[in-house]
Every structure is written in C-alpha cells, then in structure tokens.
Short mmCIF file of C-alpha atoms and ligand atoms in Angstrom, two decimals:
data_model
loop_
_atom_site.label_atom_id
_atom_site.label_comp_id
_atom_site.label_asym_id
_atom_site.label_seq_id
_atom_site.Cartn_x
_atom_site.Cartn_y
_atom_site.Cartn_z
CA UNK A 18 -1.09 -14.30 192.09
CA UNK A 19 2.10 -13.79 193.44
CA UNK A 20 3.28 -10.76 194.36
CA UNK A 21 7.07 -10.40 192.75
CA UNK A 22 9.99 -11.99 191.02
CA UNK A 23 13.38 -11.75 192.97
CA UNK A 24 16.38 -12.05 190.48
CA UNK A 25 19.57 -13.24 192.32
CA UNK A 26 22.88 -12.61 190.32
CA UNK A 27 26.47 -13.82 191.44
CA UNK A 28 29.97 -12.98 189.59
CA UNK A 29 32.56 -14.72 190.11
CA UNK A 30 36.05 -14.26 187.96
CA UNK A 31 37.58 -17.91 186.80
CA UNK A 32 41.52 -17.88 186.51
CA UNK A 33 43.01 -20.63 184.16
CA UNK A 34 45.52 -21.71 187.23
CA UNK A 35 46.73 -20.75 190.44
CA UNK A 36 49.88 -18.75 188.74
CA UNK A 37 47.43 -15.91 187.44
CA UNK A 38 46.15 -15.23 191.09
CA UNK A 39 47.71 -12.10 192.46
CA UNK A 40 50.82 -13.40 194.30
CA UNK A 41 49.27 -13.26 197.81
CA UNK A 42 46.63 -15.67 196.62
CA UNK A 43 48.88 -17.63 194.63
CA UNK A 44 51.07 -17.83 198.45
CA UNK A 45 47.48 -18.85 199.93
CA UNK A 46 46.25 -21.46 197.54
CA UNK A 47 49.79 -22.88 198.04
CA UNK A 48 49.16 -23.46 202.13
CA UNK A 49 45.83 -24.75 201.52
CA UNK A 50 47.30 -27.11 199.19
CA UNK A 51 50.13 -27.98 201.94
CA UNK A 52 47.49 -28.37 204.42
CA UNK A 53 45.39 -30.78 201.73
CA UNK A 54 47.96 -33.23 201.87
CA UNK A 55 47.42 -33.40 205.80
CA UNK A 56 43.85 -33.90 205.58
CA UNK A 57 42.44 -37.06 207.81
CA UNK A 58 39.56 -38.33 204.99
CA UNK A 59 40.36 -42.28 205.20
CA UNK A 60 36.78 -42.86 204.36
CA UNK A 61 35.73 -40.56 201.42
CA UNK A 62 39.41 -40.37 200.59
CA UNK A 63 38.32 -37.06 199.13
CA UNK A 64 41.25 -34.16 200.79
CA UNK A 65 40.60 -30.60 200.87
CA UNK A 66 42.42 -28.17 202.55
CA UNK A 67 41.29 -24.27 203.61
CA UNK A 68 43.59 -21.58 203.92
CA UNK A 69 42.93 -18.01 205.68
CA UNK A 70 44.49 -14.44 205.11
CA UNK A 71 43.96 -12.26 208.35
CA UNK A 72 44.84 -8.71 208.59
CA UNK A 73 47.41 -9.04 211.36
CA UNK A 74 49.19 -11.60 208.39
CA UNK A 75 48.24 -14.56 209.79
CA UNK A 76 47.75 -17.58 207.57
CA UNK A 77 45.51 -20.45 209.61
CA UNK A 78 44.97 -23.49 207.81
CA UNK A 79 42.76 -26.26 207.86
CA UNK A 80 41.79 -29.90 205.78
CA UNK A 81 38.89 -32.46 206.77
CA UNK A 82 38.76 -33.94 209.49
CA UNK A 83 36.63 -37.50 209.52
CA UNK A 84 35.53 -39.78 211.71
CA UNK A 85 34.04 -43.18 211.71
CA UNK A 86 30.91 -41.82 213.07
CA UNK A 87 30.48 -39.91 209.93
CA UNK A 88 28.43 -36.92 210.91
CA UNK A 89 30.88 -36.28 213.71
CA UNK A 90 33.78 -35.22 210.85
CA UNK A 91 34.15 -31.55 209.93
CA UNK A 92 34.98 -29.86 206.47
CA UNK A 93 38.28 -28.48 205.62
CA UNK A 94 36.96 -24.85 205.35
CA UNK A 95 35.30 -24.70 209.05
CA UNK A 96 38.03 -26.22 210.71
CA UNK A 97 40.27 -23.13 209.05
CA UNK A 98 37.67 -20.53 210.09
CA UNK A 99 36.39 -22.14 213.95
CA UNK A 100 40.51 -21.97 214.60
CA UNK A 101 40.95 -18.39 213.36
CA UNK A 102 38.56 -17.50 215.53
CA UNK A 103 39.18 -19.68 218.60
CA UNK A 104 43.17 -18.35 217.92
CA UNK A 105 42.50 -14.71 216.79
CA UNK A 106 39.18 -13.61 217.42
CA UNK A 107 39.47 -9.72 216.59
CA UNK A 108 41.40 -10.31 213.34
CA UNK A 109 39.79 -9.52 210.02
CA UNK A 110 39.90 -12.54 207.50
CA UNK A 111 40.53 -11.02 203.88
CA UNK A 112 40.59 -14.01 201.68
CA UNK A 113 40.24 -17.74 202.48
CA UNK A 114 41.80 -20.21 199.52
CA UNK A 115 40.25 -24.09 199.29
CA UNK A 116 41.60 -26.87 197.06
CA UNK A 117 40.26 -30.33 196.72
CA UNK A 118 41.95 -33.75 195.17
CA UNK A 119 41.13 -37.16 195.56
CA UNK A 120 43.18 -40.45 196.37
CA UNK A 121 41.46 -42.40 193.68
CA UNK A 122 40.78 -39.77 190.93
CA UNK A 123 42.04 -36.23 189.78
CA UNK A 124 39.49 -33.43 190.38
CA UNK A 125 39.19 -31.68 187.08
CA UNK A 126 36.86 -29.13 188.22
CA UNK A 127 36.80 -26.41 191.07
CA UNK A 128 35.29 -27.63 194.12
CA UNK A 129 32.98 -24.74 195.62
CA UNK A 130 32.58 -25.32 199.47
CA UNK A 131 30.09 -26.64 200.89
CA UNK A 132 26.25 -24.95 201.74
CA UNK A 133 27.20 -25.58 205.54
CA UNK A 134 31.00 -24.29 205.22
CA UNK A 135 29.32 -21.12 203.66
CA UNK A 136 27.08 -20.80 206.27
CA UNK A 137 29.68 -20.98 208.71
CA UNK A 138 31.99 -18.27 206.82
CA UNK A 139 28.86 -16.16 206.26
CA UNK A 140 28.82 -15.72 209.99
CA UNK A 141 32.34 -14.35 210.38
CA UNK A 142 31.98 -12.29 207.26
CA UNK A 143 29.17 -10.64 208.76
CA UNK A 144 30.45 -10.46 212.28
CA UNK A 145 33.27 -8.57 210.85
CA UNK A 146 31.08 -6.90 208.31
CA UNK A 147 33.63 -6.74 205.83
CA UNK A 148 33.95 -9.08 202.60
CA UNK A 149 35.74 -12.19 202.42
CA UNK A 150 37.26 -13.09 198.85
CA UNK A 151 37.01 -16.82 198.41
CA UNK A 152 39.07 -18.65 196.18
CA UNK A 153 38.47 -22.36 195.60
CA UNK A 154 39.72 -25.31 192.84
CA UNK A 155 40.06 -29.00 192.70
CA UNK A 156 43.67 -30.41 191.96
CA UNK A 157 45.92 -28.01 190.20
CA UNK A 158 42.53 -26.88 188.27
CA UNK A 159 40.82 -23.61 187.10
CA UNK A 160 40.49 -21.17 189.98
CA UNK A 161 37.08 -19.31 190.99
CA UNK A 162 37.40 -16.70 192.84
CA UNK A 163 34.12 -15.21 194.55
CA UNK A 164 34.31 -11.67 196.24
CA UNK A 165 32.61 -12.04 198.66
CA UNK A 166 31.14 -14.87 200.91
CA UNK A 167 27.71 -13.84 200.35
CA UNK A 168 27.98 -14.08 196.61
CA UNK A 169 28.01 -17.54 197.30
CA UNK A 170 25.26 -17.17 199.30
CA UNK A 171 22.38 -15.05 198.71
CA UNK A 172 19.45 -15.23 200.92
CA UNK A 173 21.90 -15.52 204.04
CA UNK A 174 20.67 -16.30 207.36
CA UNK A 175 22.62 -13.95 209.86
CA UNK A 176 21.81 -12.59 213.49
CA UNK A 177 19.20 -10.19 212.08
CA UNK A 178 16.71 -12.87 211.59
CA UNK A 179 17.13 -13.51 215.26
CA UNK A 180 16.64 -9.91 216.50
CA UNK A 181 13.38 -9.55 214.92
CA UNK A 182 10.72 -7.93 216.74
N1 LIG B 215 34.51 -31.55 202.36
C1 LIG B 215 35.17 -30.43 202.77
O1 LIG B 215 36.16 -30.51 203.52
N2 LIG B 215 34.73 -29.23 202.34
C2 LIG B 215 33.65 -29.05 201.53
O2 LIG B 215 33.26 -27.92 201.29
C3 LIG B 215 32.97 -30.20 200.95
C4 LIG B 215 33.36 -31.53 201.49
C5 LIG B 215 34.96 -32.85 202.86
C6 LIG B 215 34.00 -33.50 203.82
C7 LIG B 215 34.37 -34.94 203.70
O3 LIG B 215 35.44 -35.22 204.57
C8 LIG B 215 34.86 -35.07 202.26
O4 LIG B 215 35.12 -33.76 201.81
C9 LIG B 215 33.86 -35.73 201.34
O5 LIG B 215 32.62 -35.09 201.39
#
C-alpha cells in the first residue's frame, strides 16, 4: 500500500508570437534573439540564446557555448545566469527570455530549457526568493511563458535539502 498520491500542476500562458508579449518582454526576447545569432554551436549547429531582466535594468545575455570535448560546452541559459551573477550578484532577475533556431532546420516549436539550465535558475530564484518569469520559443515561434522557475520545476532540489538535520 502506498501511502498517497501527489498531483503536480504547472500553468503556463502560450502567446501566438513575440509581438503579444508585454513590450518589456517583447525588448527581451529581441536580445536573446541578438545574442542567438552569436552563439558558438559548430557541432550541434543548434543556437540558442538567453536573455535576463534585473531590477537595477540590466539586460545580460548569453547563447551556447561548445566545445570539442562535448561535455565541457555550456547552455545558452546558464551562461546568461552564471554572468549575472559573477557581474551583479545582489540584483534581482525578473524575467529571463530564451529562443532557439537551427542552421539546418527551422524550429517550429518552443524550446523549454533544459532540466540542468532549470536547475541552475532554480538556484538563483530561490537565493533571491522571488519568482523568475521565463519566457522561451524556437525561431520566430509560439511563446510560453512560465511564471515562475519552479513551475518548470516541481520537486526542486534547493539548499534546504542540505540543511537537514
Ligand atoms: N542548449 C542550450 O543552450 N539550452 C538548452 O536549454 C538546451 C540545449 C544547447 C546545448 C548545445 O550546445 C545545443 O543546444 C544542442 O543541445
């Protein structure tokens, strides 16, 4: 016998393009999309590019970054967040937009990030322990737009489990 059920429920809103985001996201998805085109992906030839809102105003972007050794590359969406907060630690990050497209293809669907990239967001969303709206698509697609990190990611593994008694 088991003892319960757990239910897990996320929401997320789809837009039909990046013109019926609020403007500021709209601005957003439109550096991430900048910074897509800059991405260093010779191998999967797959480009995605991370932008992030801070509170001070701030826009940092980042794309992948590969590497012939392949597990020594890094996704689009940590680069963004590991330079926000190497460059502005005590800054708030409100929203972070993500867009994918590849060389060889068009990506017809959103492109959600990652389960490591939203480990690695979880942590700063919980560090500053206030949401961060995600945003993601592939190239010039619908838009998803998650409130929160943890929406993406239920069950999230966070400092508490490590100050367990
Ligand atoms: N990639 C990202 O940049 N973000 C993701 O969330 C998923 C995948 C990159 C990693 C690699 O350079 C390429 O896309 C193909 O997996």
């Amino acid at each position: 016998m088991f003892l319960k059920k757990i239910e897990i429920k996320s929401t997320l809103t789809v837009y039909s393009g990046v013109d019926e985001l609020p403007a500021e996201v709209t601005a957003l998805m439109a550096h991430a999309v900048r910074s897509r085109a800059m991405a260093y992906a010779p191998y999967s030839r797959f480009q995605v590019g991370a932008a992030l809102l801070l509170d001070n105003g701030e826009v940092v972007c980042g794309n992948n970054q590969e590497n012939a050794a392949f597990p020594s590359g890094l996704c689009a969406e940590r680069v963004a967040v590991f330079h926000a907060g190497a460059t502005f630690p005590d800054a708030v990050i409100k929203a972070v937009a993500i867009c994918a497209a590849s060389l060889d293809f068009r990506v017809k669907d959103a492109v959600a990030p990652c389960g490591a990239c939203r480990q690695a967001l979880a942590e700063y969303e919980y560090r500053q322990k206030s949401p961060v709206a995600v945003y993601f698509m592939g190239d010039n697609t619908e838009v998803y737009h998650s409130p929160s990190v943890r929406e993406l990611l239920p069950l999230v593994f966070t400092e508490k489990s490590l100050l367990q008694k």
